[in-house]
Amino acid sequence: MTSPLDRAPTMDDVAAAAGVSKMTVSRALRGAVVAAPTRARIMEAVSRLGYVPHAAAGALASRRSGFVAAIVPSMDNSNFAETVAGLEAALRQAGLDLLLGTTLYSSAREEALLHTLMRHRPEGIVLTGGAHSRRVAALLGRSALPVVETWDLPASPIGGVVGFSNRAAGAAMTAHLASIGRRRIAFLGGASRRDPRGEERGRGYEEALASAGLGPPRLFRHGQPPLSMRHGAEGMARLLERWPEIDAVVCASDLIAFGAIGECQRRGIAVPARIAIGGFGDFEVSRCAVPAISTVAVDARGIGERAGAMLARAVAARRRGDALPPERIEVGLRLVARGSSLLSGPPPDPAV
Amino acid sequence: MTSPLDRAPTMDDVAAAAGVSKMTVSRALRGAVVAAPTRARIMEAVSRLGYVPHAAAGALASRRSGFVAAIVPSMDNSNFAETVAGLEAALRQAGLDLLLGTTLYSSAREEALLHTLMRHRPEGIVLTGGAHSRRVAALLGRSALPVVETWDLPASPIGGVVGFSNRAAGAAMTAHLASIGRRRIAFLGGASRRDPRGEERGRGYEEALASAGLGPPRLFRHGQPPLSMRHGAEGMARLLERWPEIDAVVCASDLIAFGAIGECQRRGIAVPARIAIGGFGDFEVSRCAVPAISTVAVDARGIGERAGAMLARAVAARRRGDALPPERIEVGLRLVARGSSLLSGPPPDPAV
DNA sequence: ATCAAAAGTGTTACCGCTAACATGCGCCGG
DNA sequence: CCGGCGCATGTTAGCGGTAACACTTTTGAT
């Protein structure tokens, strides 16, 4: 019977309780070769004492923090929240802990955050997007850490990539709206340069418009990221003032599309009869809204899972001493046509 | 000119470069008394070498990890995402790092997660809700760590509390619907015992119904948490089969309410004329939907900020050696009546 | 039976930083 | 001109683990 300690038990306490050396305890807990009876004695002592390994001590001695840092723009946006959930699941499976930070779409914050996170000596880093400040790129280059960029296909990636072409996404929705006969198609996105992915979708819109021969773009920017439904409603109001003739709108995200549709409904503008609307991201609200919102679907959770798995592989390789060649996964986009861009289908909904 | 190192610079490297001892560097970086010229030399060396302190080594030596662990059910739900954002902001200001984990509403996962997080020796813990398994409570009690429970008002809290009465929230919405003349009010929530806060809101509904003398409850449970819009649509469909006579529905969350309204719209049931609907949480979708959704608003971000500040105070006290008496903050609830429970206001929207 | 290889465990020396105490120095009043 | 005080900095000894190697006992092939 051991007397209770006034401090948290250490590995030495466990070793003493099990009648072995500290090193054997260490091996047993990390799954190295230890004779079965010895291991059993150790495990019994661990649970009897309530021993919890001290991660910082282990990290210091082994030079392996077991951390992976992830930097996302925001968690309020359900898209990134799903990516983080996927990441967390994939990393947990690989025995890595997730250290999370949000930039709120500010690259100054991204840089400060990276510094803070680096103090914990992460073994890998997940970034959102492919555009980073020079200093961030330099810091990452110097650190020689495995990096995975997500939600984009950077022209010259730092390391691995799990993403898609935001330009293609914007173009796909534009082409879809053209294919159902719309000719005066507008784009509604954010006002700021802080969201490069939204900007790219706008560029895809312009390209698709040009290649369909649909005249000069009607591109309207409103609101600072994180863009939400409110910006969609406000932006739609302004858009209608400026170009009352429009018959379709490509929105930078489903949230914007939802707000835009709401504004149309308040003004008595029929969607999709008079104006068809499409979004991006396949948020749940798009499936459940009336009318349901057409979107370009992207597997947000899958991006997180794949990025996590990719980074886990790179971390494992680095621990072995070899460096994996950077992988690049392009995840698919899927155009999902729903009520907001389709006249057919279920009968029109009665007034609410 | 120092030659570049093949490893990350340590405090010793900085000390050598600045011509002082390691200890002086340590003091300078942590803001202790150091002569101004000495400090300047050190800072110059730090930035020239690109030195980043090693958090694990510091934690080991000082016995202060600088971590606070937070456990939330899910991040996909924008409510908790906002709480986490507030928490992150408050903790960052206090120089504490956030270590985040999600339980997915499973108490087995909560326990496993807590063990994983404990390896990092957090200096404080934020929990969501007030119901925890016996083992979780025991583990926390043994650790003697500052704890803050959020989103609830536990009868016998473990430590600090920043929350509100979910029962009162459910009752408030029920009373509101009764006050606009509804007499056959149903409740739509989740099927599982895994979401104690949702359950509590249902209990508040039952109590308010009884005290208004509105007959036996019509309480319908559908779906496993995390509950989302889809569950609202499906649940509403079943609810209408079972009790076609209802004239109002209290939903366990705004997401459910949104799904339920969509289902009504698809069936040609006028909201609020024939059925009034109310939710909980004041999600952004509620403000932007048509009709806008009545809700019981709670300041999710504020809960995070206050919990973070409260925990930061407790951690600071613990570092000084004294233990603060547990604080308890009850955050306000605000009933926001919108279109989904009001016939007056803007003219009815035309069919979409 | 014999020896090499393998299996199991112990010993030693750190990982990078900070608490606690020690030291040296300038400044003050008596 | 000295003792003592306070400030600025240095020294020592860990914090709680793990890598690397040493050592002893099996084990298996010859």
PDB file of N, CA and C in Angstrom, chain A residues 252-335:
ATOM      1  N   ALA A 252     -20.561  34.251 -53.542  1.00  0.00           N
ATOM      2  CA  ALA A 252     -19.263  33.730 -53.117  1.00  0.00           C
ATOM      3  C   ALA A 252     -19.401  32.600 -52.101  1.00  0.00           C
ATOM      4  N   SER A 253     -20.540  32.510 -51.454  1.00  0.00           N
ATOM      5  CA  SER A 253     -20.770  31.371 -50.563  1.00  0.00           C
ATOM      6  C   SER A 253     -22.261  31.142 -50.399  1.00  0.00           C
ATOM      7  N   ASP A 254     -22.612  29.990 -49.874  1.00  0.00           N
ATOM      8  CA  ASP A 254     -24.020  29.674 -49.641  1.00  0.00           C
ATOM      9  C   ASP A 254     -24.654  30.617 -48.637  1.00  0.00           C
ATOM     10  N   LEU A 255     -23.857  31.081 -47.683  1.00  0.00           N
ATOM     11  CA  LEU A 255     -24.410  31.995 -46.681  1.00  0.00           C
ATOM     12  C   LEU A 255     -24.854  33.285 -47.356  1.00  0.00           C
ATOM     13  N   ILE A 256     -24.005  33.767 -48.248  1.00  0.00           N
ATOM     14  CA  ILE A 256     -24.371  34.961 -49.007  1.00  0.00           C
ATOM     15  C   ILE A 256     -25.602  34.695 -49.851  1.00  0.00           C
ATOM     16  N   ALA A 257     -25.633  33.542 -50.476  1.00  0.00           N
ATOM     17  CA  ALA A 257     -26.781  33.204 -51.322  1.00  0.00           C
ATOM     18  C   ALA A 257     -28.066  33.179 -50.493  1.00  0.00           C
ATOM     19  N   PHE A 258     -27.967  32.641 -49.305  1.00  0.00           N
ATOM     20  CA  PHE A 258     -29.153  32.562 -48.457  1.00  0.00           C
ATOM     21  C   PHE A 258     -29.664  33.964 -48.120  1.00  0.00           C
ATOM     22  N   GLY A 259     -28.737  34.828 -47.733  1.00  0.00           N
ATOM     23  CA  GLY A 259     -29.126  36.199 -47.427  1.00  0.00           C
ATOM     24  C   GLY A 259     -29.716  36.884 -48.651  1.00  0.00           C
ATOM     25  N   ALA A 260     -29.135  36.629 -49.800  1.00  0.00           N
ATOM     26  CA  ALA A 260     -29.610  37.249 -51.032  1.00  0.00           C
ATOM     27  C   ALA A 260     -31.024  36.787 -51.363  1.00  0.00           C
ATOM     28  N   ILE A 261     -31.276  35.502 -51.201  1.00  0.00           N
ATOM     29  CA  ILE A 261     -32.617  34.979 -51.485  1.00  0.00           C
ATOM     30  C   ILE A 261     -33.629  35.598 -50.527  1.00  0.00           C
ATOM     31  N   GLY A 262     -33.243  35.712 -49.265  1.00  0.00           N
ATOM     32  CA  GLY A 262     -34.128  36.337 -48.284  1.00  0.00           C
ATOM     33  C   GLY A 262     -34.499  37.751 -48.712  1.00  0.00           C
ATOM     34  N   GLU A 263     -33.507  38.503 -49.183  1.00  0.00           N
ATOM     35  CA  GLU A 263     -33.756  39.876 -49.628  1.00  0.00           C
ATOM     36  C   GLU A 263     -34.727  39.885 -50.808  1.00  0.00           C
ATOM     37  N   CYS A 264     -34.548  38.949 -51.743  1.00  0.00           N
ATOM     38  CA  CYS A 264     -35.463  38.846 -52.884  1.00  0.00           C
ATOM     39  C   CYS A 264     -36.884  38.563 -52.396  1.00  0.00           C
ATOM     40  N   GLN A 265     -36.988  37.647 -51.440  1.00  0.00           N
ATOM     41  CA  GLN A 265     -38.311  37.288 -50.932  1.00  0.00           C
ATOM     42  C   GLN A 265     -38.977  38.488 -50.291  1.00  0.00           C
ATOM     43  N   ARG A 266     -38.214  39.258 -49.530  1.00  0.00           N
ATOM     44  CA  ARG A 266     -38.789  40.443 -48.891  1.00  0.00           C
ATOM     45  C   ARG A 266     -39.241  41.463 -49.927  1.00  0.00           C
ATOM     46  N   ARG A 267     -38.580  41.492 -51.093  1.00  0.00           N
ATOM     47  CA  ARG A 267     -38.931  42.460 -52.126  1.00  0.00           C
ATOM     48  C   ARG A 267     -39.949  41.914 -53.129  1.00  0.00           C
ATOM     49  N   GLY A 268     -40.381  40.677 -52.912  1.00  0.00           N
ATOM     50  CA  GLY A 268     -41.335  40.106 -53.838  1.00  0.00           C
ATOM     51  C   GLY A 268     -40.726  39.689 -55.165  1.00  0.00           C
ATOM     52  N   ILE A 269     -39.433  39.478 -55.166  1.00  0.00           N
ATOM     53  CA  ILE A 269     -38.778  39.025 -56.388  1.00  0.00           C
ATOM     54  C   ILE A 269     -38.732  37.502 -56.361  1.00  0.00           C
ATOM     55  N   ALA A 270     -39.318  36.870 -57.381  1.00  0.00           N
ATOM     56  CA  ALA A 270     -39.424  35.415 -57.375  1.00  0.00           C
ATOM     57  C   ALA A 270     -38.068  34.768 -57.658  1.00  0.00           C
ATOM     58  N   VAL A 271     -37.707  33.816 -56.790  1.00  0.00           N
ATOM     59  CA  VAL A 271     -36.490  33.016 -56.980  1.00  0.00           C
ATOM     60  C   VAL A 271     -36.938  31.575 -57.148  1.00  0.00           C
ATOM     61  N   PRO A 272     -36.603  30.930 -58.247  1.00  0.00           N
ATOM     62  CA  PRO A 272     -35.684  31.344 -59.303  1.00  0.00           C
ATOM     63  C   PRO A 272     -36.364  31.968 -60.520  1.00  0.00           C
ATOM     64  N   ALA A 273     -37.702  32.108 -60.508  1.00  0.00           N
ATOM     65  CA  ALA A 273     -38.395  32.524 -61.727  1.00  0.00           C
ATOM     66  C   ALA A 273     -37.778  33.796 -62.322  1.00  0.00           C
ATOM     67  N   ARG A 274     -37.667  34.809 -61.478  1.00  0.00           N
ATOM     68  CA  ARG A 274     -37.130  36.050 -62.028  1.00  0.00           C
ATOM     69  C   ARG A 274     -35.602  36.121 -61.889  1.00  0.00           C
ATOM     70  N   ILE A 275     -35.099  35.745 -60.742  1.00  0.00           N
ATOM     71  CA  ILE A 275     -33.653  35.710 -60.533  1.00  0.00           C
ATOM     72  C   ILE A 275     -33.265  34.345 -59.985  1.00  0.00           C
ATOM     73  N   ALA A 276     -32.349  33.697 -60.691  1.00  0.00           N
ATOM     74  CA  ALA A 276     -31.812  32.423 -60.196  1.00  0.00           C
ATOM     75  C   ALA A 276     -30.574  32.728 -59.350  1.00  0.00           C
ATOM     76  N   ILE A 277     -30.351  31.898 -58.342  1.00  0.00           N
ATOM     77  CA  ILE A 277     -29.238  32.172 -57.425  1.00  0.00           C
ATOM     78  C   ILE A 277     -28.459  30.899 -57.136  1.00  0.00           C
ATOM     79  N   GLY A 278     -27.142  31.052 -57.111  1.00  0.00           N
ATOM     80  CA  GLY A 278     -26.287  29.919 -56.780  1.00  0.00           C
ATOM     81  C   GLY A 278     -25.248  30.328 -55.759  1.00  0.00           C
ATOM     82  N   GLY A 279     -24.787  29.367 -54.962  1.00  0.00           N
ATOM     83  CA  GLY A 279     -23.803  29.671 -53.932  1.00  0.00           C
ATOM     84  C   GLY A 279     -22.569  28.797 -54.053  1.00  0.00           C
ATOM     85  N   PHE A 280     -21.919  28.615 -52.919  1.00  0.00           N
ATOM     86  CA  PHE A 280     -20.726  27.778 -52.892  1.00  0.00           C
ATOM     87  C   PHE A 280     -20.559  27.175 -51.518  1.00  0.00           C
ATOM     88  N   GLY A 281     -20.236  25.904 -51.453  1.00  0.00           N
ATOM     89  CA  GLY A 281     -19.868  25.282 -50.195  1.00  0.00           C
ATOM     90  C   GLY A 281     -20.795  24.180 -49.708  1.00  0.00           C
ATOM     91  N   ASP A 282     -22.003  24.138 -50.233  1.00  0.00           N
ATOM     92  CA  ASP A 282     -22.975  23.143 -49.796  1.00  0.00           C
ATOM     93  C   ASP A 282     -23.143  23.114 -48.284  1.00  0.00           C
ATOM     94  N   PHE A 283     -23.428  24.257 -47.721  1.00  0.00           N
ATOM     95  CA  PHE A 283     -23.753  24.329 -46.301  1.00  0.00           C
ATOM     96  C   PHE A 283     -25.101  23.652 -46.071  1.00  0.00           C
ATOM     97  N   GLU A 284     -25.324  23.227 -44.849  1.00  0.00           N
ATOM     98  CA  GLU A 284     -26.568  22.526 -44.588  1.00  0.00           C
ATOM     99  C   GLU A 284     -27.783  23.397 -44.896  1.00  0.00           C
ATOM    100  N   VAL A 285     -27.663  24.674 -44.654  1.00  0.00           N
ATOM    101  CA  VAL A 285     -28.791  25.562 -44.867  1.00  0.00           C
ATOM    102  C   VAL A 285     -29.262  25.514 -46.322  1.00  0.00           C
ATOM    103  N   SER A 286     -28.352  25.216 -47.230  1.00  0.00           N
ATOM    104  CA  SER A 286     -28.719  25.180 -48.647  1.00  0.00           C
ATOM    105  C   SER A 286     -29.637  24.016 -48.964  1.00  0.00           C
ATOM    106  N   ARG A 287     -29.451  22.927 -48.271  1.00  0.00           N
ATOM    107  CA  ARG A 287     -30.310  21.760 -48.505  1.00  0.00           C
ATOM    108  C   ARG A 287     -31.683  21.979 -47.900  1.00  0.00           C
ATOM    109  N   CYS A 288     -31.735  22.722 -46.799  1.00  0.00           N
ATOM    110  CA  CYS A 288     -32.988  22.815 -46.050  1.00  0.00           C
ATOM    111  C   CYS A 288     -33.797  24.062 -46.357  1.00  0.00           C
ATOM    112  N   ALA A 289     -33.175  25.035 -47.022  1.00  0.00           N
ATOM    113  CA  ALA A 289     -33.898  26.266 -47.322  1.00  0.00           C
ATOM    114  C   ALA A 289     -35.006  25.999 -48.334  1.00  0.00           C
ATOM    115  N   VAL A 290     -35.974  26.895 -48.373  1.00  0.00           N
ATOM    116  CA  VAL A 290     -37.037  26.835 -49.366  1.00  0.00           C
ATOM    117  C   VAL A 290     -37.024  28.150 -50.130  1.00  0.00           C
ATOM    118  N   PRO A 291     -36.677  28.196 -51.412  1.00  0.00           N
ATOM    119  CA  PRO A 291     -36.228  27.034 -52.198  1.00  0.00           C
ATOM    120  C   PRO A 291     -34.838  26.586 -51.758  1.00  0.00           C
ATOM    121  N   ALA A 292     -34.518  25.316 -52.003  1.00  0.00           N
ATOM    122  CA  ALA A 292     -33.172  24.817 -51.723  1.00  0.00           C
ATOM    123  C   ALA A 292     -32.195  25.549 -52.633  1.00  0.00           C
ATOM    124  N   ILE A 293     -30.976  25.728 -52.136  1.00  0.00           N
ATOM    125  CA  ILE A 293     -30.020  26.569 -52.840  1.00  0.00           C
ATOM    126  C   ILE A 293     -29.044  25.743 -53.667  1.00  0.00           C
ATOM    127  N   SER A 294     -28.953  26.096 -54.951  1.00  0.00           N
ATOM    128  CA  SER A 294     -27.978  25.455 -55.822  1.00  0.00           C
ATOM    129  C   SER A 294     -26.587  25.853 -55.366  1.00  0.00           C
ATOM    130  N   THR A 295     -25.660  24.900 -55.473  1.00  0.00           N
ATOM    131  CA  THR A 295     -24.344  25.183 -54.915  1.00  0.00           C
ATOM    132  C   THR A 295     -23.260  24.390 -55.614  1.00  0.00           C
ATOM    133  N   VAL A 296     -22.039  24.788 -55.368  1.00  0.00           N
ATOM    134  CA  VAL A 296     -20.904  23.961 -55.765  1.00  0.00           C
ATOM    135  C   VAL A 296     -20.413  23.300 -54.492  1.00  0.00           C
ATOM    136  N   ALA A 297     -20.635  21.980 -54.424  1.00  0.00           N
ATOM    137  CA  ALA A 297     -20.343  21.269 -53.184  1.00  0.00           C
ATOM    138  C   ALA A 297     -18.880  20.871 -53.117  1.00  0.00           C
ATOM    139  N   VAL A 298     -18.324  21.019 -51.909  1.00  0.00           N
ATOM    140  CA  VAL A 298     -16.957  20.583 -51.678  1.00  0.00           C
ATOM    141  C   VAL A 298     -16.947  19.854 -50.339  1.00  0.00           C
ATOM    142  N   ASP A 299     -16.204  18.775 -50.269  1.00  0.00           N
ATOM    143  CA  ASP A 299     -16.222  17.927 -49.081  1.00  0.00           C
ATOM    144  C   ASP A 299     -15.297  18.514 -48.017  1.00  0.00           C
ATOM    145  N   ALA A 300     -15.854  19.433 -47.220  1.00  0.00           N
ATOM    146  CA  ALA A 300     -15.041  20.156 -46.234  1.00  0.00           C
ATOM    147  C   ALA A 300     -14.425  19.205 -45.218  1.00  0.00           C
ATOM    148  N   ARG A 301     -15.211  18.285 -44.721  1.00  0.00           N
ATOM    149  CA  ARG A 301     -14.673  17.347 -43.744  1.00  0.00           C
ATOM    150  C   ARG A 301     -13.586  16.474 -44.357  1.00  0.00           C
ATOM    151  N   GLY A 302     -13.844  16.062 -45.611  1.00  0.00           N
ATOM    152  CA  GLY A 302     -12.864  15.240 -46.315  1.00  0.00           C
ATOM    153  C   GLY A 302     -11.533  15.956 -46.492  1.00  0.00           C
ATOM    154  N   ILE A 303     -11.597  17.253 -46.736  1.00  0.00           N
ATOM    155  CA  ILE A 303     -10.356  18.022 -46.857  1.00  0.00           C
ATOM    156  C   ILE A 303      -9.560  17.914 -45.560  1.00  0.00           C
ATOM    157  N   GLY A 304     -10.262  18.065 -44.443  1.00  0.00           N
ATOM    158  CA  GLY A 304      -9.594  17.960 -43.153  1.00  0.00           C
ATOM    159  C   GLY A 304      -9.017  16.571 -42.923  1.00  0.00           C
ATOM    160  N   GLU A 305      -9.795  15.556 -43.237  1.00  0.00           N
ATOM    161  CA  GLU A 305      -9.330  14.187 -43.022  1.00  0.00           C
ATOM    162  C   GLU A 305      -8.098  13.878 -43.870  1.00  0.00           C
ATOM    163  N   ARG A 306      -8.168  14.283 -45.124  1.00  0.00           N
ATOM    164  CA  ARG A 306      -7.042  13.991 -46.006  1.00  0.00           C
ATOM    165  C   ARG A 306      -5.812  14.798 -45.627  1.00  0.00           C
ATOM    166  N   ALA A 307      -6.030  16.057 -45.269  1.00  0.00           N
ATOM    167  CA  ALA A 307      -4.892  16.889 -44.856  1.00  0.00           C
ATOM    168  C   ALA A 307      -4.258  16.304 -43.601  1.00  0.00           C
ATOM    169  N   GLY A 308      -5.102  15.841 -42.677  1.00  0.00           N
ATOM    170  CA  GLY A 308      -4.593  15.240 -41.446  1.00  0.00           C
ATOM    171  C   GLY A 308      -3.794  13.977 -41.736  1.00  0.00           C
ATOM    172  N   ALA A 309      -4.330  13.138 -42.604  1.00  0.00           N
ATOM    173  CA  ALA A 309      -3.642  11.888 -42.932  1.00  0.00           C
ATOM    174  C   ALA A 309      -2.327  12.176 -43.654  1.00  0.00           C
ATOM    175  N   MET A 310      -2.381  13.137 -44.565  1.00  0.00           N
ATOM    176  CA  MET A 310      -1.177  13.488 -45.323  1.00  0.00           C
ATOM    177  C   MET A 310      -0.090  14.001 -44.384  1.00  0.00           C
ATOM    178  N   LEU A 311      -0.506  14.857 -43.458  1.00  0.00           N
ATOM    179  CA  LEU A 311       0.463  15.426 -42.532  1.00  0.00           C
ATOM    180  C   LEU A 311       0.992  14.341 -41.588  1.00  0.00           C
ATOM    181  N   ALA A 312       0.115  13.432 -41.192  1.00  0.00           N
ATOM    182  CA  ALA A 312       0.556  12.345 -40.305  1.00  0.00           C
ATOM    183  C   ALA A 312       1.628  11.504 -41.007  1.00  0.00           C
ATOM    184  N   ARG A 313       1.425  11.259 -42.289  1.00  0.00           N
ATOM    185  CA  ARG A 313       2.445  10.506 -43.040  1.00  0.00           C
ATOM    186  C   ARG A 313       3.760  11.269 -43.063  1.00  0.00           C
ATOM    187  N   ALA A 314       3.683  12.559 -43.329  1.00  0.00           N
ATOM    188  CA  ALA A 314       4.900  13.369 -43.418  1.00  0.00           C
ATOM    189  C   ALA A 314       5.614  13.429 -42.072  1.00  0.00           C
ATOM    190  N   VAL A 315       4.831  13.536 -40.998  1.00  0.00           N
ATOM    191  CA  VAL A 315       5.431  13.579 -39.662  1.00  0.00           C
ATOM    192  C   VAL A 315       6.122  12.251 -39.353  1.00  0.00           C
ATOM    193  N   ALA A 316       5.444  11.161 -39.687  1.00  0.00           N
ATOM    194  CA  ALA A 316       6.034   9.832 -39.441  1.00  0.00           C
ATOM    195  C   ALA A 316       7.342   9.688 -40.211  1.00  0.00           C
ATOM    196  N   ALA A 317       7.343  10.154 -41.443  1.00  0.00           N
ATOM    197  CA  ALA A 317       8.557  10.064 -42.272  1.00  0.00           C
ATOM    198  C   ALA A 317       9.675  10.878 -41.647  1.00  0.00           C
ATOM    199  N   ARG A 318       9.335  12.083 -41.230  1.00  0.00           N
ATOM    200  CA  ARG A 318      10.337  12.961 -40.645  1.00  0.00           C
ATOM    201  C   ARG A 318      10.926  12.360 -39.376  1.00  0.00           C
ATOM    202  N   ARG A 319      10.083  11.668 -38.621  1.00  0.00           N
ATOM    203  CA  ARG A 319      10.590  11.033 -37.400  1.00  0.00           C
ATOM    204  C   ARG A 319      11.569   9.923 -37.758  1.00  0.00           C
ATOM    205  N   ARG A 320      11.304   9.243 -38.856  1.00  0.00           N
ATOM    206  CA  ARG A 320      12.217   8.191 -39.305  1.00  0.00           C
ATOM    207  C   ARG A 320      13.475   8.790 -39.894  1.00  0.00           C
ATOM    208  N   GLY A 321      13.406  10.052 -40.237  1.00  0.00           N
ATOM    209  CA  GLY A 321      14.589  10.705 -40.785  1.00  0.00           C
ATOM    210  C   GLY A 321      14.517  10.993 -42.261  1.00  0.00           C
ATOM    211  N   ASP A 322      13.508  10.463 -42.949  1.00  0.00           N
ATOM    212  CA  ASP A 322      13.435  10.787 -44.377  1.00  0.00           C
ATOM    213  C   ASP A 322      12.298  11.750 -44.668  1.00  0.00           C
ATOM    214  N   ALA A 323      12.453  12.490 -45.739  1.00  0.00           N
ATOM    215  CA  ALA A 323      11.456  13.490 -46.117  1.00  0.00           C
ATOM    216  C   ALA A 323      10.658  12.979 -47.319  1.00  0.00           C
ATOM    217  N   LEU A 324       9.352  12.968 -47.159  1.00  0.00           N
ATOM    218  CA  LEU A 324       8.479  12.534 -48.251  1.00  0.00           C
ATOM    219  C   LEU A 324       8.385  13.633 -49.304  1.00  0.00           C
ATOM    220  N   PRO A 325       8.297  13.260 -50.579  1.00  0.00           N
ATOM    221  CA  PRO A 325       8.028  14.296 -51.584  1.00  0.00           C
ATOM    222  C   PRO A 325       6.638  14.862 -51.349  1.00  0.00           C
ATOM    223  N   PRO A 326       6.466  16.148 -51.538  1.00  0.00           N
ATOM    224  CA  PRO A 326       5.160  16.758 -51.246  1.00  0.00           C
ATOM    225  C   PRO A 326       4.042  16.162 -52.093  1.00  0.00           C
ATOM    226  N   GLU A 327       2.938  15.843 -51.417  1.00  0.00           N
ATOM    227  CA  GLU A 327       1.785  15.295 -52.138  1.00  0.00           C
ATOM    228  C   GLU A 327       0.851  16.427 -52.522  1.00  0.00           C
ATOM    229  N   ARG A 328       0.012  16.143 -53.483  1.00  0.00           N
ATOM    230  CA  ARG A 328      -0.964  17.131 -53.905  1.00  0.00           C
ATOM    231  C   ARG A 328      -2.262  16.400 -54.212  1.00  0.00           C
ATOM    232  N   ILE A 329      -3.290  16.707 -53.445  1.00  0.00           N
ATOM    233  CA  ILE A 329      -4.594  16.084 -53.675  1.00  0.00           C
ATOM    234  C   ILE A 329      -5.566  17.150 -54.123  1.00  0.00           C
ATOM    235  N   GLU A 330      -6.124  16.946 -55.287  1.00  0.00           N
ATOM    236  CA  GLU A 330      -7.169  17.867 -55.727  1.00  0.00           C
ATOM    237  C   GLU A 330      -8.504  17.223 -55.433  1.00  0.00           C
ATOM    238  N   VAL A 331      -9.266  17.824 -54.541  1.00  0.00           N
ATOM    239  CA  VAL A 331     -10.575  17.243 -54.212  1.00  0.00           C
ATOM    240  C   VAL A 331     -11.608  17.716 -55.229  1.00  0.00           C
ATOM    241  N   GLY A 332     -12.593  16.886 -55.454  1.00  0.00           N
ATOM    242  CA  GLY A 332     -13.567  17.179 -56.504  1.00  0.00           C
ATOM    243  C   GLY A 332     -14.577  18.244 -56.108  1.00  0.00           C
ATOM    244  N   LEU A 333     -15.082  18.914 -57.106  1.00  0.00           N
ATOM    245  CA  LEU A 333     -16.191  19.847 -56.917  1.00  0.00           C
ATOM    246  C   LEU A 333     -17.408  19.217 -57.570  1.00  0.00           C
ATOM    247  N   ARG A 334     -18.552  19.494 -57.024  1.00  0.00           N
ATOM    248  CA  ARG A 334     -19.759  18.896 -57.588  1.00  0.00           C
ATOM    249  C   ARG A 334     -20.829  19.971 -57.668  1.00  0.00           C
ATOM    250  N   LEU A 335     -21.291  20.238 -58.860  1.00  0.00           N
ATOM    251  CA  LEU A 335     -22.360  21.220 -58.993  1.00  0.00           C
ATOM    252  C   LEU A 335     -23.676  20.564 -58.599  1.00  0.00           C
TER     253      LEU A 335
END
